[in-house]
């Protein structure tokens, strides 16, 4: 007899799912030049690389209220889980807003095996074909060895600026889940390993194998295996 589990998904997955839902909605509206979304992204960008507690005016945009309704093993999420989740969503949303600024296509795109969109793969894409740019690789390593989440956000911001310049896309839902996990005991080592695997996952030619319609798609489904308007 097959037993169907009714347990809620892990918090990491819930954080990733919520981040994808938030960004996907804003991304569609932003690309449609809707004034409300353009204004929201301008607000969010101010938080890139900064601690969530420093900008209380962003609390309505970084809304993790759905996570308050979840439970783990029949119990409400702990304050620690909620705090880690809020920091993860805040960092992911604000970095995406910076990445998306004045870009006519969506910079958030879900990871797929044949189309790697993890952080390591994104950094690798910045490098010349067949070469490993040590300064770029060291930026990724420094991010992984940050002593706290605020420093991590600042180091990721520096990477995102480079990704934005080259219009290299990133899976911000995957990143948000990793940011949550990074803050848990022993989580940083796991996330560093994931970024290293992602770095080696991207291969020259992966983008060429994607049809234009597939490469530019703004996925509306979530899978954990996953025009200049405001240039100022």
Short mmCIF file of N, CA and C in Angstrom, two decimals, residues 30 37-50 55 58 61 93-102 157 164 229-232:
data_model
loop_
_atom_site.label_atom_id
_atom_site.label_comp_id
_atom_site.label_asym_id
_atom_site.label_seq_id
_atom_site.Cartn_x
_atom_site.Cartn_y
_atom_site.Cartn_z
N UNK A 30 6.43 44.63 -14.44
CA UNK A 30 7.52 45.56 -14.77
C UNK A 30 7.79 45.57 -16.27
N UNK A 37 4.59 48.53 -10.50
CA UNK A 37 5.73 47.62 -10.43
C UNK A 37 7.05 48.37 -10.57
N UNK A 38 7.08 49.35 -11.46
CA UNK A 38 8.29 50.15 -11.63
C UNK A 38 8.66 50.86 -10.32
N UNK A 39 7.64 51.38 -9.64
CA UNK A 39 7.88 52.06 -8.36
C UNK A 39 8.33 51.07 -7.29
N UNK A 40 7.72 49.87 -7.29
CA UNK A 40 8.10 48.86 -6.29
C UNK A 40 9.56 48.45 -6.47
N UNK A 41 9.99 48.25 -7.71
CA UNK A 41 11.39 47.85 -7.95
C UNK A 41 12.35 48.95 -7.53
N UNK A 42 11.97 50.21 -7.74
CA UNK A 42 12.82 51.32 -7.33
C UNK A 42 13.01 51.30 -5.81
N UNK A 43 11.94 50.98 -5.08
CA UNK A 43 12.04 50.88 -3.63
C UNK A 43 12.90 49.69 -3.22
N UNK A 44 12.67 48.55 -3.87
CA UNK A 44 13.40 47.35 -3.50
C UNK A 44 14.90 47.50 -3.75
N UNK A 45 15.26 48.18 -4.80
CA UNK A 45 16.70 48.33 -5.13
C UNK A 45 17.48 49.00 -4.01
N UNK A 46 16.81 49.85 -3.26
CA UNK A 46 17.50 50.54 -2.16
C UNK A 46 17.94 49.57 -1.08
N UNK A 47 17.31 48.40 -1.05
CA UNK A 47 17.66 47.43 -0.02
C UNK A 47 18.74 46.46 -0.44
N UNK A 48 19.20 46.52 -1.68
CA UNK A 48 20.19 45.57 -2.15
C UNK A 48 21.49 45.70 -1.38
N UNK A 49 21.94 44.62 -0.74
CA UNK A 49 23.16 44.63 0.03
C UNK A 49 23.00 45.18 1.44
N UNK A 50 21.75 45.43 1.86
CA UNK A 50 21.51 45.98 3.19
C UNK A 50 20.65 45.02 4.01
N UNK A 55 15.53 48.82 6.68
CA UNK A 55 14.57 49.48 5.79
C UNK A 55 13.15 49.01 6.07
N UNK A 58 10.26 48.73 3.48
CA UNK A 58 10.17 47.63 2.51
C UNK A 58 9.39 46.44 3.04
N UNK A 61 6.63 45.08 1.00
CA UNK A 61 7.02 44.44 -0.26
C UNK A 61 7.65 43.08 0.01
N UNK A 93 14.85 39.32 -3.22
CA UNK A 93 14.01 40.30 -3.90
C UNK A 93 14.77 41.57 -4.24
N UNK A 94 15.56 42.06 -3.29
CA UNK A 94 16.27 43.31 -3.53
C UNK A 94 17.37 43.14 -4.58
N UNK A 95 18.05 42.01 -4.57
CA UNK A 95 19.07 41.76 -5.59
C UNK A 95 18.43 41.61 -6.97
N UNK A 96 17.28 40.93 -7.03
CA UNK A 96 16.60 40.81 -8.32
C UNK A 96 16.19 42.18 -8.84
N UNK A 97 15.67 43.04 -7.97
CA UNK A 97 15.25 44.38 -8.40
C UNK A 97 16.43 45.15 -8.99
N UNK A 98 17.60 45.01 -8.38
CA UNK A 98 18.81 45.63 -8.92
C UNK A 98 19.16 45.03 -10.27
N UNK A 99 19.09 43.71 -10.37
CA UNK A 99 19.43 42.98 -11.59
C UNK A 99 18.47 43.35 -12.74
N UNK A 100 17.20 43.53 -12.42
CA UNK A 100 16.17 43.76 -13.43
C UNK A 100 16.14 45.19 -13.95
N UNK A 101 16.73 46.11 -13.22
CA UNK A 101 16.64 47.53 -13.56
C UNK A 101 17.00 47.79 -15.02
N UNK A 102 16.07 48.46 -15.73
CA UNK A 102 16.29 48.89 -17.11
C UNK A 102 16.60 47.75 -18.06
N UNK A 157 25.69 41.36 -4.06
CA UNK A 157 25.34 42.57 -4.81
C UNK A 157 26.41 42.89 -5.85
N UNK A 164 24.03 41.84 -14.24
CA UNK A 164 23.13 42.80 -14.89
C UNK A 164 23.78 43.42 -16.12
N UNK A 229 13.08 51.71 -18.57
CA UNK A 229 12.01 52.53 -18.02
C UNK A 229 12.48 53.35 -16.83
N UNK A 230 13.55 52.87 -16.18
CA UNK A 230 13.98 53.55 -14.96
C UNK A 230 15.49 53.47 -14.85
N UNK A 231 16.19 53.97 -15.85
CA UNK A 231 17.65 53.83 -15.89
C UNK A 231 18.34 54.67 -14.83
N UNK A 232 17.60 55.50 -14.15
CA UNK A 232 18.26 56.35 -13.15
C UNK A 232 18.69 55.53 -11.95
#
